[in-house]
mmCIF file of C-alpha atoms in Angstrom:
data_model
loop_
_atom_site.group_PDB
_atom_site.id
_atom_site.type_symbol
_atom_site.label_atom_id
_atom_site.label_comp_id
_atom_site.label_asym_id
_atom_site.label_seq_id
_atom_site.Cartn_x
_atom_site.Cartn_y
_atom_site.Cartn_z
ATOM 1 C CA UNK O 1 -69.085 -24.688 -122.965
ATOM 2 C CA UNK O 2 -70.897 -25.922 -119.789
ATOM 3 C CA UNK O 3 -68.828 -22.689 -117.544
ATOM 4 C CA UNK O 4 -69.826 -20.553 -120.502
ATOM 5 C CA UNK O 5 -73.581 -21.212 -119.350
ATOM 6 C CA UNK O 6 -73.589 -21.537 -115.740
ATOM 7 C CA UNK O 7 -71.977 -17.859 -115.832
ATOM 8 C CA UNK O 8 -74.551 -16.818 -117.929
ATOM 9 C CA UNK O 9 -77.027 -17.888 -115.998
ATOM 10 C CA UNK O 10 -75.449 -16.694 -112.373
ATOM 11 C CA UNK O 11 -74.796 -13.053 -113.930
ATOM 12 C CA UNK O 12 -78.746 -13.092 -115.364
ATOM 13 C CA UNK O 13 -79.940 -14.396 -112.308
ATOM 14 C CA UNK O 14 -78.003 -11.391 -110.359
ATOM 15 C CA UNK O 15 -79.357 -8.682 -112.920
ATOM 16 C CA UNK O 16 -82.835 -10.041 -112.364
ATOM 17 C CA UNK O 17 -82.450 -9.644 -108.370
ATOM 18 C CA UNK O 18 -81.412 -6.652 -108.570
ATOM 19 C CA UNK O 19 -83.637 -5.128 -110.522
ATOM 20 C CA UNK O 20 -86.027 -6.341 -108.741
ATOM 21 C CA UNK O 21 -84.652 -4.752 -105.283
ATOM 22 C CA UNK O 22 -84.831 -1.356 -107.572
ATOM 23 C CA UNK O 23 -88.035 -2.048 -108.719
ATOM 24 C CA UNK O 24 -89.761 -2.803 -105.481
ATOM 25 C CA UNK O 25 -88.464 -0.167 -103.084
ATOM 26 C CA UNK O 26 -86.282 2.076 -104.896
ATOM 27 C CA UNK O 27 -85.951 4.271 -101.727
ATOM 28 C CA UNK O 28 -83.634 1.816 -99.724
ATOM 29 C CA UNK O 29 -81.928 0.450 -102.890
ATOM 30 C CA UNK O 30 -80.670 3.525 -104.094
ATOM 31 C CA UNK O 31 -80.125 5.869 -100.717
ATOM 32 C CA UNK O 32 -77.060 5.778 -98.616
ATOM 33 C CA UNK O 33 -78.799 8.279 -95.946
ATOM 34 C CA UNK O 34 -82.706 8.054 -94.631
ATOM 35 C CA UNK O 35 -84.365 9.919 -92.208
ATOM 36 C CA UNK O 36 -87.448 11.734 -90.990
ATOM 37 C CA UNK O 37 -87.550 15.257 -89.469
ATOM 38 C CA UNK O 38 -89.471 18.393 -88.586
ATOM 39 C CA UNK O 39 -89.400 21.516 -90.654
ATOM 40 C CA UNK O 40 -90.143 24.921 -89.840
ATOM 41 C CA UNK O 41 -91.066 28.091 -92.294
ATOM 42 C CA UNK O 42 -92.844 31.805 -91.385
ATOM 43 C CA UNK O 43 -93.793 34.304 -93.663
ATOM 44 C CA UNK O 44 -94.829 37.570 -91.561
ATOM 45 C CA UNK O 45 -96.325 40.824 -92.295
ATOM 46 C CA UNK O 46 -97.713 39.814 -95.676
ATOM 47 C CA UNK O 47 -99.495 43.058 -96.506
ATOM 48 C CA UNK O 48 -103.051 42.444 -98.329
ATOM 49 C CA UNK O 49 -103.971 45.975 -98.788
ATOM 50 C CA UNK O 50 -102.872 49.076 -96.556
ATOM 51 C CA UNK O 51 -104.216 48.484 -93.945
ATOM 52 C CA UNK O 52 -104.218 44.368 -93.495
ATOM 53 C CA UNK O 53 -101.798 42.153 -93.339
ATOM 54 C CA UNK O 54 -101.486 38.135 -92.106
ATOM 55 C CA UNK O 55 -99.078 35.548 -90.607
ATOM 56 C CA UNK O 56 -97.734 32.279 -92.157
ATOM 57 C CA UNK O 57 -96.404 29.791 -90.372
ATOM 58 C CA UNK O 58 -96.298 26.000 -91.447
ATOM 59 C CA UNK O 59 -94.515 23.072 -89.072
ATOM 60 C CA UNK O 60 -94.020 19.986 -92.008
ATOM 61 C CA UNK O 61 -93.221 16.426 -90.985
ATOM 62 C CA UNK O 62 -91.126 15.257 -93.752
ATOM 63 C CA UNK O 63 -89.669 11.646 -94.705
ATOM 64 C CA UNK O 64 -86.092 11.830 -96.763
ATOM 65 C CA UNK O 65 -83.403 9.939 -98.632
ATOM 66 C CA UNK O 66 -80.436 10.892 -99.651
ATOM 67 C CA UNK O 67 -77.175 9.920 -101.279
ATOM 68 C CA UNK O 68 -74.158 12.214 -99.966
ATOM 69 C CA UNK O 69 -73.067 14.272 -101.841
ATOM 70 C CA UNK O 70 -75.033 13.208 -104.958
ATOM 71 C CA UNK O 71 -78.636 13.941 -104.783
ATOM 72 C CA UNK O 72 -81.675 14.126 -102.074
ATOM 73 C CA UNK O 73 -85.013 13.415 -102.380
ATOM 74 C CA UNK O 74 -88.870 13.582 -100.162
ATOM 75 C CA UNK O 75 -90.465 10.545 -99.740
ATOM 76 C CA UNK O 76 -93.119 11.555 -97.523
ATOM 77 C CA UNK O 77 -94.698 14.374 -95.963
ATOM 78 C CA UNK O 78 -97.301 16.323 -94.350
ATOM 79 C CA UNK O 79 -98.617 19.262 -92.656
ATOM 80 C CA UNK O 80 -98.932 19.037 -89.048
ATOM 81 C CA UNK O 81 -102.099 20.939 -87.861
ATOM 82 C CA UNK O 82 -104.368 22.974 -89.409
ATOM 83 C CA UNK O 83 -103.824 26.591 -88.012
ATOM 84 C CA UNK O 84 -100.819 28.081 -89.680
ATOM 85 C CA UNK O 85 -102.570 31.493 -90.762
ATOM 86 C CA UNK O 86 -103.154 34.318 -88.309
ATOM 87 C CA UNK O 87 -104.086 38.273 -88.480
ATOM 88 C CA UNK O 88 -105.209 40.776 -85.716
ATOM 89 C CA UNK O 89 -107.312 42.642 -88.235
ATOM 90 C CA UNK O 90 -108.252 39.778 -90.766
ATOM 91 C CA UNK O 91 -110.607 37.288 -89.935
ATOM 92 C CA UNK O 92 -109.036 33.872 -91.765
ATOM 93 C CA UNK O 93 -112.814 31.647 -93.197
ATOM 94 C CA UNK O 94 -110.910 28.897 -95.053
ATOM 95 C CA UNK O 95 -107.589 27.303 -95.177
ATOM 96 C CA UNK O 96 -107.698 24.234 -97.192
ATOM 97 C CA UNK O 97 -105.032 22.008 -99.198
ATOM 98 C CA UNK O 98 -105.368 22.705 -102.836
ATOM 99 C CA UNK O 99 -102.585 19.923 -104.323
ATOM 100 C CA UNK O 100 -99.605 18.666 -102.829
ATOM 101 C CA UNK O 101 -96.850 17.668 -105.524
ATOM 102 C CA UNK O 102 -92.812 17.077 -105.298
ATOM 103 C CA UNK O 103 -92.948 13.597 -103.919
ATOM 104 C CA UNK O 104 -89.879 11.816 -105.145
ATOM 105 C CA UNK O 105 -88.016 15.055 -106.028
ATOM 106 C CA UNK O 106 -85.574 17.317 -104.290
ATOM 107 C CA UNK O 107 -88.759 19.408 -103.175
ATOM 108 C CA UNK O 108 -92.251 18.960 -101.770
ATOM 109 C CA UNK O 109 -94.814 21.705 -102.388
ATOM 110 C CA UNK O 110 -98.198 21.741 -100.594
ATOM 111 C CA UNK O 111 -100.429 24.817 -102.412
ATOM 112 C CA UNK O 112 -103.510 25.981 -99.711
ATOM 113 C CA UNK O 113 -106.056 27.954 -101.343
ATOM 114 C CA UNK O 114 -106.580 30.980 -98.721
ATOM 115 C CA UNK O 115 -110.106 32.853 -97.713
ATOM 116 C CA UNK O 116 -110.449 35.679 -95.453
ATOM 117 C CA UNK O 117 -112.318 39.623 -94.716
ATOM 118 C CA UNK O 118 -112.268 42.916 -93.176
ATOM 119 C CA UNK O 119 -114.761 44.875 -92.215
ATOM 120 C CA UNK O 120 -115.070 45.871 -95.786
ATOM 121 C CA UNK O 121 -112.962 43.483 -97.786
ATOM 122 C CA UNK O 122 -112.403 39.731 -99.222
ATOM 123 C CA UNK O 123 -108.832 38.250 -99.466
ATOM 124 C CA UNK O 124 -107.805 35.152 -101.898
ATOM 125 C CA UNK O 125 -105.193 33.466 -102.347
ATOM 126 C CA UNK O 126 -102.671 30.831 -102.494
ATOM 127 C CA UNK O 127 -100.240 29.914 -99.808
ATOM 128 C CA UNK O 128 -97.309 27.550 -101.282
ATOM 129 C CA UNK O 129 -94.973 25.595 -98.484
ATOM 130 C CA UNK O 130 -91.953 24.273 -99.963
ATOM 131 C CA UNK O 131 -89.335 21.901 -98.437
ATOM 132 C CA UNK O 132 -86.313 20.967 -99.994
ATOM 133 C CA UNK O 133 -83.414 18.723 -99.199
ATOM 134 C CA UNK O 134 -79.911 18.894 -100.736
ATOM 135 C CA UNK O 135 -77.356 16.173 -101.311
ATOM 136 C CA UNK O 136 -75.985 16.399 -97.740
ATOM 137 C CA UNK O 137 -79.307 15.506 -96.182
ATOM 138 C CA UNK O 138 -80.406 18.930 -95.183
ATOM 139 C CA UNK O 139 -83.723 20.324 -95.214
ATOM 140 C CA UNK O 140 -85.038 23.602 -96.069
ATOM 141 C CA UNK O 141 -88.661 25.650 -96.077
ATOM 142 C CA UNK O 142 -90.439 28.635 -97.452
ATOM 143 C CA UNK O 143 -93.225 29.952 -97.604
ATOM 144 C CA UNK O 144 -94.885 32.270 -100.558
ATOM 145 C CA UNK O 145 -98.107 33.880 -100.654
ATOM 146 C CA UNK O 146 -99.953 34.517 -104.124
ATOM 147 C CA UNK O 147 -103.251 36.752 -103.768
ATOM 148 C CA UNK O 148 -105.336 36.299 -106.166
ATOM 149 C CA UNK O 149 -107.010 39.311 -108.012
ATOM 150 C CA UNK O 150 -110.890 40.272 -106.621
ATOM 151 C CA UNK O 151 -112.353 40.612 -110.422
ATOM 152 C CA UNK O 152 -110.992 37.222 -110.811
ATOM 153 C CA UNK O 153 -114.209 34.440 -110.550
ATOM 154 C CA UNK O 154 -112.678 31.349 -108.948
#
């Protein structure tokens, strides 16, 4: 009766450590693979009208874990700099991050809300910079570009 109980009480005390490991910094308790890295996306010519077009580029510091061959995930990341838009005919007024989401998933999205002119026209939109990692550790970006409509108020 007296084994019965100390065995009991070794496997509870186990279960409780562990899930307490989980609990507190599921990162390193469930990854095989961590790592940090740079990521690099472009998105050029993006027309705007006829006659204007712009550049994307975005350089992402990102923060991973993985467990081969079973599933990746972002734990961190950012944007490094500020300057990733660029036109010879398009003057670029504001850049700023609208939301960032995808922290803890398989992808990270950061969604920049977009302001520039011509001589005779505004531009809005959104610029959405994606990074993704698979099960083998690997990371991937894009970039899309969603203008949004002039007779649209924001």
């Amino acid at each position: 009766m007296k084994v019965k109980k100390i065995i009991k009480t070794v496997i509870t005390v186990l279960a409780v450590f562990i899930a307490v490991i989980i609990i507190k910094n599921p990162d390193k308790a469930l990854a095989a693979q961590t790592g940090e890295d740079d990521v690099y996306a472009e998105l050029t010519d993006v027309q705007l009208d006829d006659s204007h077009s712009i550049n994307i580029y975005a350089h992402t510091h990102v923060s991973y874990a993985y467990d081969e061959g079973a599933y990746g995930w972002i734990v961190d990341g950012y944007v490094v700099g500020n300057d990733g838009v660029g036109s010879d005919n398009v003057n670029i007024e504001v850049l700023q991050l609208d939301k960032k989401y995808g922290y803890g998933t398989s992808r990270l999205c950061f969604k920049y809300y977009f302001y520039g002119h011509s001589f005779l026209n505004d531009y809005r939109g959104y610029i959405y910079i994606y990074v993704s990692i698979d099960e083998w550790g690997n990371l991937d970006s894009r970039i899309e570009y969603e203008p949004i409509p002039s007779d649209l108020e924001l």
